[in-house]
PDB file of N, CA and C and ligand atoms in Angstrom:
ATOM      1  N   UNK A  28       0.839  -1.196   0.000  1.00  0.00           N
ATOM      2  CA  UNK A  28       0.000   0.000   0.000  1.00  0.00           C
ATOM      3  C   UNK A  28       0.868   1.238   0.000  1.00  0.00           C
ATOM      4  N   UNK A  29       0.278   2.357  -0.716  1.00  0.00           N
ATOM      5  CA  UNK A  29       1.315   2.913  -0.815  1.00  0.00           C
ATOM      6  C   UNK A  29       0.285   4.285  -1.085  1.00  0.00           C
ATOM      7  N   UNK A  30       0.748   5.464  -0.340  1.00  0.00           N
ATOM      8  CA  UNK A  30      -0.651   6.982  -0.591  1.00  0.00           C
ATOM      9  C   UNK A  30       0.663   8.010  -1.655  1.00  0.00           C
ATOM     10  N   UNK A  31       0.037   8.027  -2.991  1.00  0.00           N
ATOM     11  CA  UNK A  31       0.079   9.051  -3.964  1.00  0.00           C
ATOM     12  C   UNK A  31       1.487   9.935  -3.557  1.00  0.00           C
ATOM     13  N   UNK A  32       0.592  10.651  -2.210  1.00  0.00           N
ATOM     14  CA  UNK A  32       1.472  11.737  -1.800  1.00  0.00           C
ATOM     15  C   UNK A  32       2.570  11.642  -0.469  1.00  0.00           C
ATOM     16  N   UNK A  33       3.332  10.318  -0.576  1.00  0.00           N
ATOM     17  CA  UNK A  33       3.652  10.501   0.614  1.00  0.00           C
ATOM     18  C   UNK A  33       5.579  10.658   0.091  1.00  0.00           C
ATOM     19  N   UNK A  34       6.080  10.919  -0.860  1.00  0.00           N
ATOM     20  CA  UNK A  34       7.081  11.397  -1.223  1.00  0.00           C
ATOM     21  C   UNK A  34       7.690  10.497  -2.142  1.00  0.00           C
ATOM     22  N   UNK A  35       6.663   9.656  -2.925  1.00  0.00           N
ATOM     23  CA  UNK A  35       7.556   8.987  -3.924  1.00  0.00           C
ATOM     24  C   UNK A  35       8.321   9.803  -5.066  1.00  0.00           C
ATOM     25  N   UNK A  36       9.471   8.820  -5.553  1.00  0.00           N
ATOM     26  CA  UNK A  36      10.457   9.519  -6.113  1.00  0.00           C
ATOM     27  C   UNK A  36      10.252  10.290  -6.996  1.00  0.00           C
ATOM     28  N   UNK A  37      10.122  10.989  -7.523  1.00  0.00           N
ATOM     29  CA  UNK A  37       9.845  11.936  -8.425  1.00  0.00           C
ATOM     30  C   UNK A  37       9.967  11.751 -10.091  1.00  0.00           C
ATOM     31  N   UNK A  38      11.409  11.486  -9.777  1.00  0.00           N
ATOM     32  CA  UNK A  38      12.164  11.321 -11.053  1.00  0.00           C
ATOM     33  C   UNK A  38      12.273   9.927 -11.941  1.00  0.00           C
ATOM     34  N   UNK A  39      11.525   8.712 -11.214  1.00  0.00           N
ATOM     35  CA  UNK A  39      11.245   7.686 -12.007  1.00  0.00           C
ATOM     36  C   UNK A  39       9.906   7.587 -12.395  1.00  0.00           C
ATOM     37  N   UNK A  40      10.171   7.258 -14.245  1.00  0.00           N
ATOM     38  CA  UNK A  40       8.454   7.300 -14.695  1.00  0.00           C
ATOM     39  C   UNK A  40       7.778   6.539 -14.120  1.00  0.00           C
ATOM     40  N   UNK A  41       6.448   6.586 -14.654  1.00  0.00           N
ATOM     41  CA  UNK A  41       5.457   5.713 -14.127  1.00  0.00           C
ATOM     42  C   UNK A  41       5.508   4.149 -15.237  1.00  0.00           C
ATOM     43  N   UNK A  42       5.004   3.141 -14.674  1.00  0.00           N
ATOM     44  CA  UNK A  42       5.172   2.126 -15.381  1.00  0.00           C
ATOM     45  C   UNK A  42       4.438   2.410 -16.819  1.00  0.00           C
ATOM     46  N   UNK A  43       5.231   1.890 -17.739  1.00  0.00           N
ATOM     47  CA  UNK A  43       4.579   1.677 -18.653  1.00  0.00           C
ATOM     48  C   UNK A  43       4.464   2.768 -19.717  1.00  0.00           C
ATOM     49  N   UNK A  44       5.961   4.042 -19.182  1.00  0.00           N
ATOM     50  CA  UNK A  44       5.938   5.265 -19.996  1.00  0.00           C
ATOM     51  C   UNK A  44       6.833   4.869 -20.700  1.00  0.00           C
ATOM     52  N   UNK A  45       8.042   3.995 -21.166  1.00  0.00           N
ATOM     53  CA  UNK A  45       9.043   3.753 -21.521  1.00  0.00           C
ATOM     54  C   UNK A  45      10.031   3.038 -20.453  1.00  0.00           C
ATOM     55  N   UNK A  46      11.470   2.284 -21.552  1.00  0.00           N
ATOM     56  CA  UNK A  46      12.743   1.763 -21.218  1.00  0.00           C
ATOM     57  C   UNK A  46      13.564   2.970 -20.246  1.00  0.00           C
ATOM     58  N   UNK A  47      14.090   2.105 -18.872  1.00  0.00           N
ATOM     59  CA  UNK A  47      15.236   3.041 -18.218  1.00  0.00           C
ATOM     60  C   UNK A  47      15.873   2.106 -17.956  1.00  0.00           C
ATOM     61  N   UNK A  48      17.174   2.603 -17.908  1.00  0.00           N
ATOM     62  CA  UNK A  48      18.898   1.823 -17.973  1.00  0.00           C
ATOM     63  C   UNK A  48      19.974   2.358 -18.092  1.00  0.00           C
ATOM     64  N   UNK A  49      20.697   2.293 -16.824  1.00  0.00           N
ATOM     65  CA  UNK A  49      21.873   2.363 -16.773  1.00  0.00           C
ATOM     66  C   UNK A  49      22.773   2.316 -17.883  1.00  0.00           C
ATOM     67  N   UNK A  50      23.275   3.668 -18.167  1.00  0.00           N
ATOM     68  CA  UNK A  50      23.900   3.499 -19.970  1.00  0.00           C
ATOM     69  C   UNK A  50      25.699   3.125 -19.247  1.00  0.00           C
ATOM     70  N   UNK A  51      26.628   2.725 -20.017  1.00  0.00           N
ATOM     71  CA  UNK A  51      27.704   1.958 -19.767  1.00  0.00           C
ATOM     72  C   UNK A  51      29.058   2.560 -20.352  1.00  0.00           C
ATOM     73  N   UNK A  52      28.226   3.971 -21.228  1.00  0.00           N
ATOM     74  CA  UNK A  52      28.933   4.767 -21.775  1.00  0.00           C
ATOM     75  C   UNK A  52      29.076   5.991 -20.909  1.00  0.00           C
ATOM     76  N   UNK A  53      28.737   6.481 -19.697  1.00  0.00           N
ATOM     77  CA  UNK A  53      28.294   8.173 -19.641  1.00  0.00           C
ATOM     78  C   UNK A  53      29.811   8.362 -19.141  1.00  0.00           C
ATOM     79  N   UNK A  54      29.519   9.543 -19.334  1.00  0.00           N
ATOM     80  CA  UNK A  54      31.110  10.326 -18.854  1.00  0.00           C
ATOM     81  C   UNK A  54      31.072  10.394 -17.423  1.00  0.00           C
ATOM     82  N   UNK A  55      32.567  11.081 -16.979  1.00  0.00           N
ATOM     83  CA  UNK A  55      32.674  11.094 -15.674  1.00  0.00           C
ATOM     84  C   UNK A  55      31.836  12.370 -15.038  1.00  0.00           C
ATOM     85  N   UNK A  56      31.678  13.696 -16.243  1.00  0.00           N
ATOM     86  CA  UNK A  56      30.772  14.507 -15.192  1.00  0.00           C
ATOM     87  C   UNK A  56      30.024  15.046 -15.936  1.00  0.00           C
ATOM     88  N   UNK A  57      29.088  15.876 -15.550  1.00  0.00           N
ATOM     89  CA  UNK A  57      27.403  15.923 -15.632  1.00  0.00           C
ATOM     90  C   UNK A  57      27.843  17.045 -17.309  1.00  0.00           C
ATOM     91  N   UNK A  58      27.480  16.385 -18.495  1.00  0.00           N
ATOM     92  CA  UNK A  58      27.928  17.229 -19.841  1.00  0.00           C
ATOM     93  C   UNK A  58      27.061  18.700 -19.561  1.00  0.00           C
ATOM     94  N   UNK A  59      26.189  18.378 -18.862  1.00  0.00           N
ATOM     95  CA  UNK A  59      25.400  19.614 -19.057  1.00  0.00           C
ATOM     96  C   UNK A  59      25.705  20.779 -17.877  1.00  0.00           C
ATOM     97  N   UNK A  60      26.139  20.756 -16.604  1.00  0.00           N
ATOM     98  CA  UNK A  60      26.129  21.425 -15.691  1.00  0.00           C
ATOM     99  C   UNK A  60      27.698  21.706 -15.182  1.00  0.00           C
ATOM    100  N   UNK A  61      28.481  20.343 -15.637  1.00  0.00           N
ATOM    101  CA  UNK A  61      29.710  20.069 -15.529  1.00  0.00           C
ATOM    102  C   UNK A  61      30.384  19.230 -14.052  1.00  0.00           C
ATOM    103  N   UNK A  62      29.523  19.294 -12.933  1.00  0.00           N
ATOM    104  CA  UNK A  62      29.436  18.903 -12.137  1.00  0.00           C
ATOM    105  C   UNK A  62      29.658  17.121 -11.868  1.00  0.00           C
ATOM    106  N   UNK A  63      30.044  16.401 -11.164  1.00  0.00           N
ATOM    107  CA  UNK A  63      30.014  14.889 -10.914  1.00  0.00           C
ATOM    108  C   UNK A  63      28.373  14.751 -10.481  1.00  0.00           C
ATOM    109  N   UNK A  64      28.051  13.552 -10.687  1.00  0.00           N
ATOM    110  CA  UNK A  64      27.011  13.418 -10.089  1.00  0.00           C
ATOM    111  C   UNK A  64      26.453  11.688  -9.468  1.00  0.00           C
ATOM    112  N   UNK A  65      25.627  11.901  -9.449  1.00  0.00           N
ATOM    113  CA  UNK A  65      25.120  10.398  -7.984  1.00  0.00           C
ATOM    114  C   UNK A  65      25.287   9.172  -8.828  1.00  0.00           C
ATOM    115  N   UNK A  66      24.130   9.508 -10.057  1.00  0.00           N
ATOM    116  CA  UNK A  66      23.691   8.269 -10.804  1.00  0.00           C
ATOM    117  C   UNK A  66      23.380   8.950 -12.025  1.00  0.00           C
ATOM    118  N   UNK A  67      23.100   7.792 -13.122  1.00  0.00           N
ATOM    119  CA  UNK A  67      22.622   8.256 -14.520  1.00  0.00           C
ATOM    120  C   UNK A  67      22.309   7.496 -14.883  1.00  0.00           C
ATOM    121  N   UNK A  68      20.515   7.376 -15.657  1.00  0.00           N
ATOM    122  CA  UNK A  68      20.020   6.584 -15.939  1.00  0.00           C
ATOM    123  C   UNK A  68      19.415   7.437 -17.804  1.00  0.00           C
ATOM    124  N   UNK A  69      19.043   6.343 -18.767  1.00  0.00           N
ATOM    125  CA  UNK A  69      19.245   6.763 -19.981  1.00  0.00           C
ATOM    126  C   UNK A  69      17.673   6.175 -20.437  1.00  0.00           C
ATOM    127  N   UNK A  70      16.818   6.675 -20.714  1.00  0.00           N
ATOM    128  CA  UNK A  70      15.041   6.723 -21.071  1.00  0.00           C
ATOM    129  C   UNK A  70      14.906   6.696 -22.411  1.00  0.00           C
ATOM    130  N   UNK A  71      13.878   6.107 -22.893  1.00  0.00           N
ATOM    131  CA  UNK A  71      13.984   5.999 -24.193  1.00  0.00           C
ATOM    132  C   UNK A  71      12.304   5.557 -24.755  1.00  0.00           C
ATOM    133  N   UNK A  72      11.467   6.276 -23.588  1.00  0.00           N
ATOM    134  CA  UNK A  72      10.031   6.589 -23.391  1.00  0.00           C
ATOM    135  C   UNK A  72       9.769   7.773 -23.430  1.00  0.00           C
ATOM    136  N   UNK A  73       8.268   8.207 -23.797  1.00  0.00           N
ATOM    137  CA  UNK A  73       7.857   9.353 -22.731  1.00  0.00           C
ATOM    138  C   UNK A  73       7.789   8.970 -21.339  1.00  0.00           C
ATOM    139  N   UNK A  74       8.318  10.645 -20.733  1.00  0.00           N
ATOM    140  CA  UNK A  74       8.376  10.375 -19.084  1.00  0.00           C
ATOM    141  C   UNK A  74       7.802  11.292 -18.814  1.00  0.00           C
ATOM    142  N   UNK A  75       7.348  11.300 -17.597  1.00  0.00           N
ATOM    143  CA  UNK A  75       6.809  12.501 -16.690  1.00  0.00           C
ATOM    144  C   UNK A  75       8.295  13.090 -15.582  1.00  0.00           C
ATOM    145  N   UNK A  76       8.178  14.220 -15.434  1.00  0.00           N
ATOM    146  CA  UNK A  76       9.014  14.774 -14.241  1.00  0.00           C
ATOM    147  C   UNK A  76       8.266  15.415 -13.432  1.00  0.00           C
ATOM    148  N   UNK A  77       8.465  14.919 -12.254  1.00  0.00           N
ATOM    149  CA  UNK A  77       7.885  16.489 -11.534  1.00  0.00           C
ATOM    150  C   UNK A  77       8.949  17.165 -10.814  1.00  0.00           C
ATOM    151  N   UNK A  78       8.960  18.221 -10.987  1.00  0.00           N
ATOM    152  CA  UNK A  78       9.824  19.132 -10.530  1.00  0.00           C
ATOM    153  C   UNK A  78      10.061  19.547  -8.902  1.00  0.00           C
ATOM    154  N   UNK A  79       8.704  19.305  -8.161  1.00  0.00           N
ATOM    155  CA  UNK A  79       8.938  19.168  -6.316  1.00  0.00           C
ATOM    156  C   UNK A  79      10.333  19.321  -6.152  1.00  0.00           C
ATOM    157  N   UNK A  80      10.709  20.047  -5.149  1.00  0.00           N
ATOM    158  CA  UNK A  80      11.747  19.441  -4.067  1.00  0.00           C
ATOM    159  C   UNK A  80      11.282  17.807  -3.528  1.00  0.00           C
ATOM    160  N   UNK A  81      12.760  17.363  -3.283  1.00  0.00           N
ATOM    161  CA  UNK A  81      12.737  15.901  -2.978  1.00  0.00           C
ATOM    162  C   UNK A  81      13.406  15.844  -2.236  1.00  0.00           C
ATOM    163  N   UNK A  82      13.687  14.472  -1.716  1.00  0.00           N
ATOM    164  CA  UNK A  82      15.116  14.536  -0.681  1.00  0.00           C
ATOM    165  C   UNK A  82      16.082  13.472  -1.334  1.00  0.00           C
ATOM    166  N   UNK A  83      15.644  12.697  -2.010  1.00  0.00           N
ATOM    167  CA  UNK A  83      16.864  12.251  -2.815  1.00  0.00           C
ATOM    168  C   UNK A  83      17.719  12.494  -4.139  1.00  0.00           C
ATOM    169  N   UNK A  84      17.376  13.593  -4.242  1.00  0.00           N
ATOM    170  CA  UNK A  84      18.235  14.366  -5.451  1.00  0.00           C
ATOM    171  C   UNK A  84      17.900  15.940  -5.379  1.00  0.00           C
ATOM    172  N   UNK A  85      19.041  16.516  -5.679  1.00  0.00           N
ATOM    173  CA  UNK A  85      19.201  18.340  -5.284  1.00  0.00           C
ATOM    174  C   UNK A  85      18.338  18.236  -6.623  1.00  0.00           C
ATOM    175  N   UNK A  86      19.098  17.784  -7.487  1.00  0.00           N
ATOM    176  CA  UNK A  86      18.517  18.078  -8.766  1.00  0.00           C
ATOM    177  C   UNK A  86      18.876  17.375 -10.382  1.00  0.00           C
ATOM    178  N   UNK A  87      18.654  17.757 -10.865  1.00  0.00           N
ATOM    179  CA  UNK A  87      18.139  16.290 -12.230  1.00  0.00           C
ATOM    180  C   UNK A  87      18.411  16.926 -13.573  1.00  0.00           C
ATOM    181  N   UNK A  88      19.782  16.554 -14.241  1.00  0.00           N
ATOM    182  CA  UNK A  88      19.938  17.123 -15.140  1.00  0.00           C
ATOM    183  C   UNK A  88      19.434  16.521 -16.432  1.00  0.00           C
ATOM    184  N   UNK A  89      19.120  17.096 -17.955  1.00  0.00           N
ATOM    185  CA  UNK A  89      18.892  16.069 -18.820  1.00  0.00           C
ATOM    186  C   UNK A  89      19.743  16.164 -20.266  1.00  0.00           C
ATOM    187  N   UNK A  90      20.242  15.495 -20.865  1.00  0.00           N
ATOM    188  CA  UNK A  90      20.912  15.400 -21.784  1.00  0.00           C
ATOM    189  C   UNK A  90      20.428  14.570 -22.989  1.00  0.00           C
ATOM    190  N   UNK A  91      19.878  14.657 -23.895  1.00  0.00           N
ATOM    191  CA  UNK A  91      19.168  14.159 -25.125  1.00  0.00           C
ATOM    192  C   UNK A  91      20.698  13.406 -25.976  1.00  0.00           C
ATOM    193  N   UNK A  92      20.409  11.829 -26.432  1.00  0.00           N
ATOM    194  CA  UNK A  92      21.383  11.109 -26.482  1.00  0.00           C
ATOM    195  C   UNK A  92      21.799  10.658 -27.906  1.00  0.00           C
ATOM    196  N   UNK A  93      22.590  10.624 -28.711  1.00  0.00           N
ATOM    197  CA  UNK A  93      22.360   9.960 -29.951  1.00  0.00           C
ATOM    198  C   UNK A  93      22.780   8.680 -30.270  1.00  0.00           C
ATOM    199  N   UNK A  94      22.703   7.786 -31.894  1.00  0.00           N
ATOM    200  CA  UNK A  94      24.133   6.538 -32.075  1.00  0.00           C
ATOM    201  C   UNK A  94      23.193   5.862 -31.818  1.00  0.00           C
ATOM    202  N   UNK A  95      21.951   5.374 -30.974  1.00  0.00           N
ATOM    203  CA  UNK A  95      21.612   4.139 -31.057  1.00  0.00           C
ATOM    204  C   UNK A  95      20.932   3.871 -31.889  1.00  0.00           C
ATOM    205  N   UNK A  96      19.976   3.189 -32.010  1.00  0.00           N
ATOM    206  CA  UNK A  96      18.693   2.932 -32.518  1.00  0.00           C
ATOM    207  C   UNK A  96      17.758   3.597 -32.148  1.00  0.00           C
ATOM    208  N   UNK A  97      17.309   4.324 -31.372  1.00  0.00           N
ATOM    209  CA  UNK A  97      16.660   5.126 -30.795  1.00  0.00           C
ATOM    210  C   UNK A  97      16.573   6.324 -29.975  1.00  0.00           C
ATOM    211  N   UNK A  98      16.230   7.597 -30.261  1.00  0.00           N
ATOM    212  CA  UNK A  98      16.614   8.556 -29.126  1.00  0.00           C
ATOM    213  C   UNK A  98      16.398   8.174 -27.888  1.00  0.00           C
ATOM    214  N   UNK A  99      17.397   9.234 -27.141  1.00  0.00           N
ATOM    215  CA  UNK A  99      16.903   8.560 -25.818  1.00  0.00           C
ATOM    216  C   UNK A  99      17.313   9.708 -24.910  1.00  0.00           C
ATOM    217  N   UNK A 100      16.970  10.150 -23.652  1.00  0.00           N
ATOM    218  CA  UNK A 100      16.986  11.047 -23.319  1.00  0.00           C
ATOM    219  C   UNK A 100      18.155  10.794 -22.072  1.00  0.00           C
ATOM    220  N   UNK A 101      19.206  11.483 -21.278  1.00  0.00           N
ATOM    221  CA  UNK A 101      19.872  11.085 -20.576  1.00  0.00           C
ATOM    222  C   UNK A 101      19.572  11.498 -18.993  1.00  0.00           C
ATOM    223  N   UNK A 102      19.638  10.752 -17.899  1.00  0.00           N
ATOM    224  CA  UNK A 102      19.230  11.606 -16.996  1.00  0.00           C
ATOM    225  C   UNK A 102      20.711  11.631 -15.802  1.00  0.00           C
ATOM    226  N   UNK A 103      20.900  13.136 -15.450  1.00  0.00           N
ATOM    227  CA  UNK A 103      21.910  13.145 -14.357  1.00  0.00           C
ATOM    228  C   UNK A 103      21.535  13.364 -13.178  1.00  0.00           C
ATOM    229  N   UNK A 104      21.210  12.415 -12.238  1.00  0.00           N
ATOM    230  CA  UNK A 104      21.175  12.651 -10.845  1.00  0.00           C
ATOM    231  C   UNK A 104      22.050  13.606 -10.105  1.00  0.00           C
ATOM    232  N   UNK A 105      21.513  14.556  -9.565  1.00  0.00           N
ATOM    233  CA  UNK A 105      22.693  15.045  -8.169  1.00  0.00           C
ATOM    234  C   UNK A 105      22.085  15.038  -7.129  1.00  0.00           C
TER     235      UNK A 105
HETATM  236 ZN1   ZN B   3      24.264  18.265 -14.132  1.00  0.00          ZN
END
């Protein structure tokens, strides 16, 4: 059981919006902000964000990806 509003993560879609995965390529720091960061996960759905303050990430960078088979959008945890 689980209530809507009680601080789920923000930044992971909802089921069934698209592929997320750990890409095996990302660099060592955030291309977009320049910064290191926590984690990076690589989407290749529509996603939802919500923007809230959270407590497990200051903040969420995004980087749009090319080369595969598919776009895919990049995400940088801090
Ligand atoms: Zn960043």
């Amino acid at each position: 059981m689980s209530d809507p509003s009680d601080g789920d993560d923000p930044t992971v879609p909802p089921a069934g919006t698209g592929a997320c995965h750990e890409p095996g390529d990302s660099p060592d720091d955030c291309p977009v902000c320049g910064d290191g960061y926590h984690s990076v996960t690589d989407h290749t759905g529509g996603l939802m964000v919500n923007l809230e303050p959270n407590e497990r990430f200051d903040r969420v960078c995004f980087q749009p990806v090319g080369g595969g088979d598919e776009p895919k959008i990049r995400f940088f945890h801090h």
